[in-house]
Tab-separated table of C-alpha atoms in Angstrom:
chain	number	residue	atom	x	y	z
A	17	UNK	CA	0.000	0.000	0.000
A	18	UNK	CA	1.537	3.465	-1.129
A	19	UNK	CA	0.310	5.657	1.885
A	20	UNK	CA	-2.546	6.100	4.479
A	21	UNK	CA	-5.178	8.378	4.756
A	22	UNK	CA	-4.115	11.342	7.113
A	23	UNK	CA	-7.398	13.320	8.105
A	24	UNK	CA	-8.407	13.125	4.592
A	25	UNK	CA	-4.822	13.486	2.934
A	26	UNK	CA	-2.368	10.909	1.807
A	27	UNK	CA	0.837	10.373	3.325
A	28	UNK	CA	3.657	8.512	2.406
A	29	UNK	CA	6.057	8.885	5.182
A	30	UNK	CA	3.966	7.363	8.393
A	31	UNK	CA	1.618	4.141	8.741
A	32	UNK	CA	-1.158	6.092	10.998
A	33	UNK	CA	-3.979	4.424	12.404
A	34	UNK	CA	-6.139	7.282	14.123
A	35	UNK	CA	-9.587	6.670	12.555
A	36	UNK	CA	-11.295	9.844	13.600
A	37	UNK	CA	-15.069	8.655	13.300
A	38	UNK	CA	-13.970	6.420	16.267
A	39	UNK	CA	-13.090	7.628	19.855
A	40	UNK	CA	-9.594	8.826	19.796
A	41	UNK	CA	-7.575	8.767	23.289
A	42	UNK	CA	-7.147	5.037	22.814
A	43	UNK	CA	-5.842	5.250	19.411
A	44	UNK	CA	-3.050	8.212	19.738
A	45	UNK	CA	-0.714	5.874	21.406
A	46	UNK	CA	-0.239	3.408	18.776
A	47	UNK	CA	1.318	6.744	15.975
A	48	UNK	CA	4.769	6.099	17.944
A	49	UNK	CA	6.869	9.006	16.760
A	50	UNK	CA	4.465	9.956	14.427
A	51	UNK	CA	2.427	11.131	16.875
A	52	UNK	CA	3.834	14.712	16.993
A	53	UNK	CA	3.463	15.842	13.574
A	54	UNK	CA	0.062	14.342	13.901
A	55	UNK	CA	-0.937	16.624	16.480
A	56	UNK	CA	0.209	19.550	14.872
A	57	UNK	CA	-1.762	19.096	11.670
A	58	UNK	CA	-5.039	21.152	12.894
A	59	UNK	CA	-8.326	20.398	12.438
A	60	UNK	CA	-10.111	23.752	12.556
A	61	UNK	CA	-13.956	23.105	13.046
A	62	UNK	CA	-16.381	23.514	16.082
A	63	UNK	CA	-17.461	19.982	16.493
A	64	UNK	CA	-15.854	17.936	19.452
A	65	UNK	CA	-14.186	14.571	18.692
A	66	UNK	CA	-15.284	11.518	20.328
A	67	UNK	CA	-12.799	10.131	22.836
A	68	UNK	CA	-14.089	7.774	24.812
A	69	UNK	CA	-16.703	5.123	24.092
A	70	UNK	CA	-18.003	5.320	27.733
A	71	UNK	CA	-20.606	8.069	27.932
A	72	UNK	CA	-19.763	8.793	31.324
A	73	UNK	CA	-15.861	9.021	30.947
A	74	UNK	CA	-16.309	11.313	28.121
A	75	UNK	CA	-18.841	13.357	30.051
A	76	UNK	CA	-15.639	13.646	32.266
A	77	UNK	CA	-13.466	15.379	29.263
A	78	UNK	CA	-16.039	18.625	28.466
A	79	UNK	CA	-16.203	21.785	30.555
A	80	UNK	CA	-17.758	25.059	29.849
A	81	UNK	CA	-15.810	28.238	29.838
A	82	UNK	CA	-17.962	29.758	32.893
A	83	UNK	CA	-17.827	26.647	35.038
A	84	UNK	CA	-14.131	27.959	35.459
A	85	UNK	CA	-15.207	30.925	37.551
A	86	UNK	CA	-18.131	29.509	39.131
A	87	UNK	CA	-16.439	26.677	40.232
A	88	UNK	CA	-13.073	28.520	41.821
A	89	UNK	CA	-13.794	32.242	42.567
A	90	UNK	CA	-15.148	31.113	46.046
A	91	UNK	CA	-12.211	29.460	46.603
A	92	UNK	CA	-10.468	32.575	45.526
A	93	UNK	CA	-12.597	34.716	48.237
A	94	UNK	CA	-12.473	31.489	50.864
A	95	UNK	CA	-8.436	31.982	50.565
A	96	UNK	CA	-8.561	35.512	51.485
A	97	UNK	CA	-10.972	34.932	54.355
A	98	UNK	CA	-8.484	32.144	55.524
A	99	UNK	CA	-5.435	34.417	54.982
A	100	UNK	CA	-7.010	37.230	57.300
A	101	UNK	CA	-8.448	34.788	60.069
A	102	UNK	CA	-4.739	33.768	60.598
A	103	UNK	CA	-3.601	37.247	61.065
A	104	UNK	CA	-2.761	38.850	57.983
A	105	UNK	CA	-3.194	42.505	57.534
A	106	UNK	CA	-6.334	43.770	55.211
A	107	UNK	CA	-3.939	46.069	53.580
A	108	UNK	CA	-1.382	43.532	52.706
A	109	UNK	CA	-3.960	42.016	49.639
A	110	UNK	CA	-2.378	44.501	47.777
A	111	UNK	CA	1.005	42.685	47.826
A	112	UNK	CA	-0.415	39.278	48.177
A	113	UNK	CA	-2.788	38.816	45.167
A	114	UNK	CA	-0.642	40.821	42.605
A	115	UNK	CA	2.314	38.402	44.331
A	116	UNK	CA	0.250	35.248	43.663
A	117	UNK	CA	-0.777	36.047	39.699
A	118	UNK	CA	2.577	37.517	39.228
A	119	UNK	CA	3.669	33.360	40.112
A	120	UNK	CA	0.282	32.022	38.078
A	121	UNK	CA	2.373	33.773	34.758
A	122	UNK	CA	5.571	31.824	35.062
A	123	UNK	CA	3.511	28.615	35.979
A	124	UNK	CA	1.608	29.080	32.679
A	125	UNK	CA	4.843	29.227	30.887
A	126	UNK	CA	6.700	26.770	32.563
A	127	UNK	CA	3.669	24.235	32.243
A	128	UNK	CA	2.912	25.276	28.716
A	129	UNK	CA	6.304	24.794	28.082
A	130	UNK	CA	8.112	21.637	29.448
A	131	UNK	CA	4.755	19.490	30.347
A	132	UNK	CA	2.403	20.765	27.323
A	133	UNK	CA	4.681	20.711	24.707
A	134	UNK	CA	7.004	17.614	25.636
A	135	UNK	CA	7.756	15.011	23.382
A	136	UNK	CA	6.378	11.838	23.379
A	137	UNK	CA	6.388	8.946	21.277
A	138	UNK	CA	5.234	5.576	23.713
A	139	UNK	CA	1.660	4.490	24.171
A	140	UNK	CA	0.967	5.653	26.570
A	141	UNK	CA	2.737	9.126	26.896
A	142	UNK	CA	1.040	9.926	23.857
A	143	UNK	CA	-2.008	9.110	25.516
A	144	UNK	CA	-1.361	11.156	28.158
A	145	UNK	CA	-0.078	13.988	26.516
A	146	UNK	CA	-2.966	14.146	24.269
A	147	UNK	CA	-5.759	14.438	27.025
A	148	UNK	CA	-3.641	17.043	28.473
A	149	UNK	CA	-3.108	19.337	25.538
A	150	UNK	CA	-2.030	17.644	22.344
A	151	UNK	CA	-6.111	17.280	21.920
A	152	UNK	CA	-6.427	21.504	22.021
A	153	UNK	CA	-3.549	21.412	19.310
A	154	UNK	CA	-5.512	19.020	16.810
A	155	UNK	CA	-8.913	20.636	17.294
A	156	UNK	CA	-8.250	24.198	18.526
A	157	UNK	CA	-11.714	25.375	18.542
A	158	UNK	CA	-13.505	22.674	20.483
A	159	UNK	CA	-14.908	24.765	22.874
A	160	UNK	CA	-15.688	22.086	25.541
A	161	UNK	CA	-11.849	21.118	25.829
A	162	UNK	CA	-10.691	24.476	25.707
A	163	UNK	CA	-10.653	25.273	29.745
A	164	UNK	CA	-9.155	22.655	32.422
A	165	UNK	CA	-12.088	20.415	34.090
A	166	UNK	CA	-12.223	21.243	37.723
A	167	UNK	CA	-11.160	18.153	39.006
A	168	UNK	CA	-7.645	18.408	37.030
A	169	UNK	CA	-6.934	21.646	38.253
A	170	UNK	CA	-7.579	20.571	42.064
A	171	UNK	CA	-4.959	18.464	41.576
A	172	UNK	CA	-2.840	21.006	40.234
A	173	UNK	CA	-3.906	23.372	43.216
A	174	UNK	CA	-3.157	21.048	45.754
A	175	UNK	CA	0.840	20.842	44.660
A	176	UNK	CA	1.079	24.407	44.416
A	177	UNK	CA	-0.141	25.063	47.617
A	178	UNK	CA	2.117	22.738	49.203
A	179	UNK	CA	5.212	24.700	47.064
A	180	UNK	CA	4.098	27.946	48.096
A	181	UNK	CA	3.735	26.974	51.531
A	182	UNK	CA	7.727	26.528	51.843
A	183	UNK	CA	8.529	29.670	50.227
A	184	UNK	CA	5.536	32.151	52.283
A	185	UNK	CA	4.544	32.257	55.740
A	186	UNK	CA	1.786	30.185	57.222
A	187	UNK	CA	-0.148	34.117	56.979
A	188	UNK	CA	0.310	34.682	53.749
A	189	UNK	CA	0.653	31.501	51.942
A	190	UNK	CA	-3.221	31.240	51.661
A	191	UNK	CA	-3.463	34.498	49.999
A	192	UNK	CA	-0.811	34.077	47.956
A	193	UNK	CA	-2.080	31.019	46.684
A	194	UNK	CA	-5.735	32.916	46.027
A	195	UNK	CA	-3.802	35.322	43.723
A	196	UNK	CA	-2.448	32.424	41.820
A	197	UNK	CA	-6.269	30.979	41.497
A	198	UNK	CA	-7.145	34.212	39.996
A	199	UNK	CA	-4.661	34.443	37.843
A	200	UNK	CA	-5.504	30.794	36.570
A	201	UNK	CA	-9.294	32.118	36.219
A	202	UNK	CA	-7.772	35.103	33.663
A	203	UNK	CA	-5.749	32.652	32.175
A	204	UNK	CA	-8.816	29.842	31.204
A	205	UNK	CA	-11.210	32.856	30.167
A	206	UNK	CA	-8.843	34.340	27.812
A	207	UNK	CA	-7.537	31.818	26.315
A	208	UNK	CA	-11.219	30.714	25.673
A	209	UNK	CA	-11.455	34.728	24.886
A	210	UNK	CA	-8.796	34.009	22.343
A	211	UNK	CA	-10.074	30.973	20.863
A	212	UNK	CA	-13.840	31.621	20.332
A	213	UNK	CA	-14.496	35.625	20.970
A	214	UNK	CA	-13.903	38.728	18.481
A	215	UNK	CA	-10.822	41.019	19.480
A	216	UNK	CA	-12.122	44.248	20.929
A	217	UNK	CA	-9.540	46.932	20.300
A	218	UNK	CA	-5.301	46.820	19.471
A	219	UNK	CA	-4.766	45.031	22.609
A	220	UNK	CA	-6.952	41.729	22.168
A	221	UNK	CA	-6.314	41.903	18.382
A	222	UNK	CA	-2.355	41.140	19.175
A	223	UNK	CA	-3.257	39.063	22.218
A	224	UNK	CA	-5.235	36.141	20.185
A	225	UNK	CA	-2.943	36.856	17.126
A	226	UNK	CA	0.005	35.784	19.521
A	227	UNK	CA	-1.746	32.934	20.431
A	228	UNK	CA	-2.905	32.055	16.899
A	229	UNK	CA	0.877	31.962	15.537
A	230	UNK	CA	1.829	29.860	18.120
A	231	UNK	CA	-0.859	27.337	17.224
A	232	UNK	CA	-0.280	27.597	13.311
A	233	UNK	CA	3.225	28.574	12.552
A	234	UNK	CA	5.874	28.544	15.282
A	235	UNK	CA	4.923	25.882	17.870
A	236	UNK	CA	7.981	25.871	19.837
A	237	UNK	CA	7.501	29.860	20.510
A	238	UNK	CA	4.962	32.474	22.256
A	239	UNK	CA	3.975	29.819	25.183
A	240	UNK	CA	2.752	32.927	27.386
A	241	UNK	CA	-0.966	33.387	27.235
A	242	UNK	CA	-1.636	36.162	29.480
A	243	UNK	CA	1.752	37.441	28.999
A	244	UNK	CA	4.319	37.083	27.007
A	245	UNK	CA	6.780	38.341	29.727
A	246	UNK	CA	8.739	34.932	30.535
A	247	UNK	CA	9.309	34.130	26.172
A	248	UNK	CA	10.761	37.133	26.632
A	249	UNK	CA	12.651	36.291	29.584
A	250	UNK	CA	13.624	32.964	28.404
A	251	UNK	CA	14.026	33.805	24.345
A	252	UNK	CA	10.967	32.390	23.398
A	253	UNK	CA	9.454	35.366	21.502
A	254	UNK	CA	7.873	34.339	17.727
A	255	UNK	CA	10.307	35.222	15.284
A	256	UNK	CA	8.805	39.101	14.113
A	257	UNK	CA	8.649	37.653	10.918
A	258	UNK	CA	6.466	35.280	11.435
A	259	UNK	CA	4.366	37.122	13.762
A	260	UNK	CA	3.565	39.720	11.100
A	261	UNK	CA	3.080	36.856	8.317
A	262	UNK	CA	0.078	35.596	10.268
A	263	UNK	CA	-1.676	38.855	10.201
């Protein structure tokens, strides 16, 4: 057989066997070291992709964009309540929470970066790596895959608190850790901002077209979101060039 049917396009270079009418988690693992140029060949188009056969554990893969803030801005609030029961100062919020989303921005990078965008080419690392962003890579505008589900991101929270709880003091750790949660609510509602809404002004023009080149022409660049402070700080700016040929 010359080649194999690629999302509709022939290749001759890889033997894939993702059949995308069927659910998909269980098949990414078996492209090998194909996988990664699979995932990077978009499929632009609203419709969510089937991934698992069990209604229930694919009910477990969709979340809506405002579930994000319903679900944690108590627990924003709850951490500044906790914070100032324990003896923190009202006035020192406003070193806290700028302190805490100031930490959120290098955690977006440095998970976008080296967890998001690591290579993979087992079973089952593919696997994984798929359900936790190579699936936002292939379809970029399924909006019910675009935002973390809760339960993910409590497990996220949970190691983050213990972190910042050796670095700040039993007063301020809470509230440190509250800025962070906001700053993780900015980040989920812009990037779904990015994704599915229409750019307001100069500002969120440039915002989702940084996000958009980093999706279609330089992968390995622009991994801020919400800022693009640490590519700057660790030389992963786009290329100008490229930035201005996806205009």
């Amino acid at each position: 057989m010359a080649g194999h049917l690629l999302d509709g396009k022939l290749d001759t270079s890889h033997v894939y066997t993702v059949d995308l009418s069927k659910p998909l988690v269980f098949q990414v693992g078996h492209l090998g070291d194909g996988y990664q140029k699979w995932v990077h060949q978009s499929i632009v188009c609203k419709e969510s992709p089937r991934f698992f056969q069990s209604d229930f554990m694919e009910s477990l893969t969709k979340t809506l964009w405002w579930v994000i803030p319903l679900v944690w801005m108590p627990v924003v609030f709850w951490s500044q309540v906790v914070a100032l029961q324990r003896g923190l100062p009202l006035e020192k919020l406003f070193t806290t929470v700028p302190t805490g989303i100031f930490i959120w921005t290098f955690i977006e990078y440095f998970l976008h970066r080296f967890l998001f965008h690591v290579k993979t080419s087992s079973y089952w690392w593919n696997t994984v790596h798929y359900l936790l962003h190579g699936c936002h890579h292939k379809h970029p505008m399924d909006g019910y895959r675009l935002v973390f589900p809760p339960a993910l991101t409590a497990v996220f929270s949970i190691i983050i608190y213990a972190v910042l709880s050796l670095f700040f003091s039993w007063r301020w750790s809470p509230s440190v850790f509250g800025g962070g949660l906001l700053g993780y609510i900015i980040y989920d509602v812009s990037h779904y901002f990015i994704h599915h809404g229409s750019p307001i002004d100069k500002l969120t023009r440039r915002i989702k077209r940084y996000h958009l080149n980093h999706h279609f022409k330089v992968q390995s660049y622009g991994f801020g979101i919400t800022s693009p402070i640490w590519d700057w700080v660790f030389g992963t700016l786009p290329p100008p060039l490229k930035l201005q040929s996806s205009k």
